[in-house]
CSV table of C-alpha atoms in Angstrom, one decimal:
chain,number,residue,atom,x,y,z
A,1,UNK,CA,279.4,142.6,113.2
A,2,UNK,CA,280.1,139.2,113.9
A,3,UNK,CA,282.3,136.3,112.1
A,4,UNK,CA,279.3,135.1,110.2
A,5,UNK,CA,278.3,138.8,109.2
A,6,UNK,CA,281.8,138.9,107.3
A,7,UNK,CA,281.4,135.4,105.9
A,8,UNK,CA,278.2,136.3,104.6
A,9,UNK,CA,279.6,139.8,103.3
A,10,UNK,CA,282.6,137.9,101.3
A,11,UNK,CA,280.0,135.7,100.1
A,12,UNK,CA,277.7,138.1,99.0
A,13,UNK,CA,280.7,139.7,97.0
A,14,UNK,CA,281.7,136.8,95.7
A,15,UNK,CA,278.1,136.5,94.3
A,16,UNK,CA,277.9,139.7,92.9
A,17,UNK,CA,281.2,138.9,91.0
A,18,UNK,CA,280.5,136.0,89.8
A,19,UNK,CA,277.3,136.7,88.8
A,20,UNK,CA,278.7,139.7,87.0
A,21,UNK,CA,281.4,137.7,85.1
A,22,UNK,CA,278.5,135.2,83.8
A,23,UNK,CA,276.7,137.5,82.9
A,24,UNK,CA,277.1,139.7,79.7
A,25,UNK,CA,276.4,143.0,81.6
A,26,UNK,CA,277.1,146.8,79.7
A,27,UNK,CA,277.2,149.9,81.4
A,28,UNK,CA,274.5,150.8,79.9
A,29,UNK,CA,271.3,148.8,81.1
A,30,UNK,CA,271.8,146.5,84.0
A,31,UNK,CA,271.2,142.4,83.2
A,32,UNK,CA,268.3,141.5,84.5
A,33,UNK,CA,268.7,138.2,86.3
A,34,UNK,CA,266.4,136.3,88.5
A,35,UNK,CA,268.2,135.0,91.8
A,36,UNK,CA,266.0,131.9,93.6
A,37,UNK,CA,266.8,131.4,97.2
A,38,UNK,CA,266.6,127.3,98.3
A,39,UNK,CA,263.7,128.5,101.3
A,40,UNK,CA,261.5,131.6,102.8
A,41,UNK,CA,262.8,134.8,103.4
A,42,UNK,CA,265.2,134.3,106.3
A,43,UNK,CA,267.8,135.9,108.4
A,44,UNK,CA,270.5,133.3,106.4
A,45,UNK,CA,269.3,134.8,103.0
A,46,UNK,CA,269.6,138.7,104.7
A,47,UNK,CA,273.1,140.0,102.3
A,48,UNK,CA,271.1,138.6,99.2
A,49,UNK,CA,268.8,141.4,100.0
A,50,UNK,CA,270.4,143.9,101.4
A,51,UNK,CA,272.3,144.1,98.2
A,52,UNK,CA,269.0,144.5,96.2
A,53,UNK,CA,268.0,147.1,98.7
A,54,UNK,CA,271.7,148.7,98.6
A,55,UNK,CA,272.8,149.2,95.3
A,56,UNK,CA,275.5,146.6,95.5
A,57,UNK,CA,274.0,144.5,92.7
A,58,UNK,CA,273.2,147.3,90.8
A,59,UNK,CA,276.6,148.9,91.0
A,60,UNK,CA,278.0,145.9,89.3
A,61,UNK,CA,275.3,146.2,86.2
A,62,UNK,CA,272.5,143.5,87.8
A,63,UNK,CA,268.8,143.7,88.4
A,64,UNK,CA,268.3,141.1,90.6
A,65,UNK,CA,264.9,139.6,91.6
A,66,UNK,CA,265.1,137.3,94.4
A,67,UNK,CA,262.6,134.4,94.4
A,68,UNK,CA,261.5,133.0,97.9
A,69,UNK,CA,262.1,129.4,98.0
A,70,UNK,CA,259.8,127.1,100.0
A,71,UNK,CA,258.8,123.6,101.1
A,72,UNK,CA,257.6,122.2,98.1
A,73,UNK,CA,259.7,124.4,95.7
A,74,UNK,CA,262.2,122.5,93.7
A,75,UNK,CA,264.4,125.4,92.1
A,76,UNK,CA,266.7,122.7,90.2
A,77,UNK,CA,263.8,122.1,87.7
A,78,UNK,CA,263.3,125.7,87.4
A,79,UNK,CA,266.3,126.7,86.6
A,80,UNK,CA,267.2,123.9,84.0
A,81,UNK,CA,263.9,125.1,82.2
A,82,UNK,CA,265.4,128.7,82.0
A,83,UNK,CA,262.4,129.9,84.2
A,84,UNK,CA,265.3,131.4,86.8
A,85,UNK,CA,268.8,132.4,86.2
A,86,UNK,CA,270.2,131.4,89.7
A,87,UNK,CA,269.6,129.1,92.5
A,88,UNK,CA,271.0,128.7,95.7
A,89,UNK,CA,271.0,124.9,96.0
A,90,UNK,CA,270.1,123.7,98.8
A,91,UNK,CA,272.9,121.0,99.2
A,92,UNK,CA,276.4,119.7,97.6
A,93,UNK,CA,274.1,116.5,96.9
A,94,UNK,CA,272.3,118.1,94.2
A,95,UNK,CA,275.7,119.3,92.3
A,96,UNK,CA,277.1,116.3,92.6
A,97,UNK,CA,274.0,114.5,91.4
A,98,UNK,CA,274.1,116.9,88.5
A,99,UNK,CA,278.0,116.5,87.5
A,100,UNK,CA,277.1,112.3,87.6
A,101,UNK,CA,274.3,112.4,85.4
A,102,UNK,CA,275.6,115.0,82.5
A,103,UNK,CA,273.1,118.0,83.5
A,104,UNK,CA,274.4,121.2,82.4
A,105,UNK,CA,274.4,123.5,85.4
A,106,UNK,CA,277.6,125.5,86.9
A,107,UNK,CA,278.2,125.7,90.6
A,108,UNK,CA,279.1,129.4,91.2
A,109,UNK,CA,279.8,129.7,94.8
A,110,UNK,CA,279.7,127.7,98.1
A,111,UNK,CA,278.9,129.8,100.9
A,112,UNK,CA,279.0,127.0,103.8
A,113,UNK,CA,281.8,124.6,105.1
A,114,UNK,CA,279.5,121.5,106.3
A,115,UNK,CA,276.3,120.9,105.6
A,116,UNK,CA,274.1,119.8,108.0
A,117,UNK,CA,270.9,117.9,107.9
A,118,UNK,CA,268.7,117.5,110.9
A,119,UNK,CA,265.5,114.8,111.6
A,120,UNK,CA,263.6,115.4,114.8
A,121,UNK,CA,261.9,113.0,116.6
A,122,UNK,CA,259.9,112.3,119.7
A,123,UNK,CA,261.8,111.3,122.3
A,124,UNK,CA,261.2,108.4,123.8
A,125,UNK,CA,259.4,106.7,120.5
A,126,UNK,CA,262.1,104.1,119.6
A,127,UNK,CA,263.1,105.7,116.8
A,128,UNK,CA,267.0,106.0,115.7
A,129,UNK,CA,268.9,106.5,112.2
A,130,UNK,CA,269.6,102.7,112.7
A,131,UNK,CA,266.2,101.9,113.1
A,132,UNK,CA,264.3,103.3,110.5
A,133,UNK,CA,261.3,100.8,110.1
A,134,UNK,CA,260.1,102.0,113.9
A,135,UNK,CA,259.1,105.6,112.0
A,136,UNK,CA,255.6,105.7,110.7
A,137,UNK,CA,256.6,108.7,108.6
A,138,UNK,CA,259.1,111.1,107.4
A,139,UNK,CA,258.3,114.4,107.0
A,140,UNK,CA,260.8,116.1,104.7
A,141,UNK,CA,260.0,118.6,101.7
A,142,UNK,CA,261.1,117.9,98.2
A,143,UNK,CA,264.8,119.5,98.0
A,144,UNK,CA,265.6,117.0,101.1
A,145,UNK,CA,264.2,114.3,99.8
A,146,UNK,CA,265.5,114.1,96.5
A,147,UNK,CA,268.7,114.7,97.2
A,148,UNK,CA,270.0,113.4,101.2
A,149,UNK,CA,267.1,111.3,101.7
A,150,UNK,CA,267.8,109.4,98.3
A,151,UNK,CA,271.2,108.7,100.5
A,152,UNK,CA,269.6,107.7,103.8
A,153,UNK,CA,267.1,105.0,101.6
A,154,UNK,CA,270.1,103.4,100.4
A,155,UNK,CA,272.2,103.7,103.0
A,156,UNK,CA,270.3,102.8,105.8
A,157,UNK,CA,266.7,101.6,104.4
A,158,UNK,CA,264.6,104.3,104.8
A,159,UNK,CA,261.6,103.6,103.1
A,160,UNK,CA,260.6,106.3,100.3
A,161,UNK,CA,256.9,105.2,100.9
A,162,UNK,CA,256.6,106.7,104.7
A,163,UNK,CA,257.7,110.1,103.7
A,164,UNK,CA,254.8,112.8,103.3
A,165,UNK,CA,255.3,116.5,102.4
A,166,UNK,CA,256.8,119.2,104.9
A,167,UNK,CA,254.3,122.0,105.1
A,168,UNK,CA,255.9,124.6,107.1
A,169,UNK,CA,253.7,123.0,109.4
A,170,UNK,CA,254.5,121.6,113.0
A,171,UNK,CA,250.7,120.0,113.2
A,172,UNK,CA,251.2,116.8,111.6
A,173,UNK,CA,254.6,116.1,113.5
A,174,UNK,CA,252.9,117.0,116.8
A,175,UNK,CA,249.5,115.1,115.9
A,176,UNK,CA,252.3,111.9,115.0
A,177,UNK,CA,254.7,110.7,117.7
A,178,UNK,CA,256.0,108.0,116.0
A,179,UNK,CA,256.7,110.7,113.3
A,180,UNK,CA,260.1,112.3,111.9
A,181,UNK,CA,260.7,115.6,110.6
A,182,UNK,CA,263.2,117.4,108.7
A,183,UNK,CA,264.6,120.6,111.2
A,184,UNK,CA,264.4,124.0,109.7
């Protein structure tokens, strides 16, 4: 077991606790919640559900369904409109964004130290943060851009009009090299 297996076990605990203390759980019927991961199933997301598969949630009086993000999932709305319980954001952006424009939403846990955000490009192509206009288009999905890209437009002058959807799908970066493309 590795550093980042015990970061991701104290995490996990931490999420099973604090989803227990918001949650008005007996110990007689386990609260169902409704837990929505910010992409696909992936090796990151692995102690969310292991402790489905486990017990661990259970043990603390949760049912916990675990919703697969994706690229053009945008869990925020969804769980403002009550339709999920929990979402793993998938950036400090989006909490701060929410704190600055009064929406009621609680931050429960915090499971990285940096955040990184990562924009491939061809190499060779002329293209660099500083020189956004030499991009033809951006392709980022919808948690990225409304959130970090709304940053890098008024930063820098990215232009919100070159950005297409991410897919999950190298094709349109390869087909493009003057394109850019959010890293996953």
């Amino acid at each position: 077991m590795g550093s980042g297996d015990n970061k991701m076990n104290r995490g996990l605990l931490f999420l099973a606790a604090a989803l227990t203390a918001s949650t008005a759980s007996s110990a007689f019927s386990a609260e169902k919640v409704t837990f929505q991961t910010n992409w696909l199933a992936q090796a990151e997301h692995g102690g969310y559900y292991q402790a489905v598969a486990d017990g661990t949630y259970a043990a603390c009086g949760l049912e916990v369904t675990i919703a697969q993000g994706g690229p053009q999932v945008s869990g925020r709305p969804l769980l403002l409109a009550g339709k999920i319980d929990f979402y793993m954001g998938g950036n400090m952006l989006q909490a701060f964004s929410a704190v600055k424009e009064g929406i009621p939403v609680r931050i429960v846990a915090a499971t990285f130290q940096k955040e990184p955000q990562v924009l491939m490009s061809h190499p060779g192509q002329g293209w660099t943060p500083g020189e956004p206009e030499n991009a033809e288009q951006y392709i980022l999905g919808d948690e990225g851009f409304q959130s970090y890209f709304q940053w890098m437009i008024a930063e820098f002058g990215f232009d919100a009009g070159k950005r297409v959807p991410y897919t999950f799908n190298p094709a349109p970066f390869i087909a493009n090299p003057k394109s850019v493309q959010q890293a996953t």
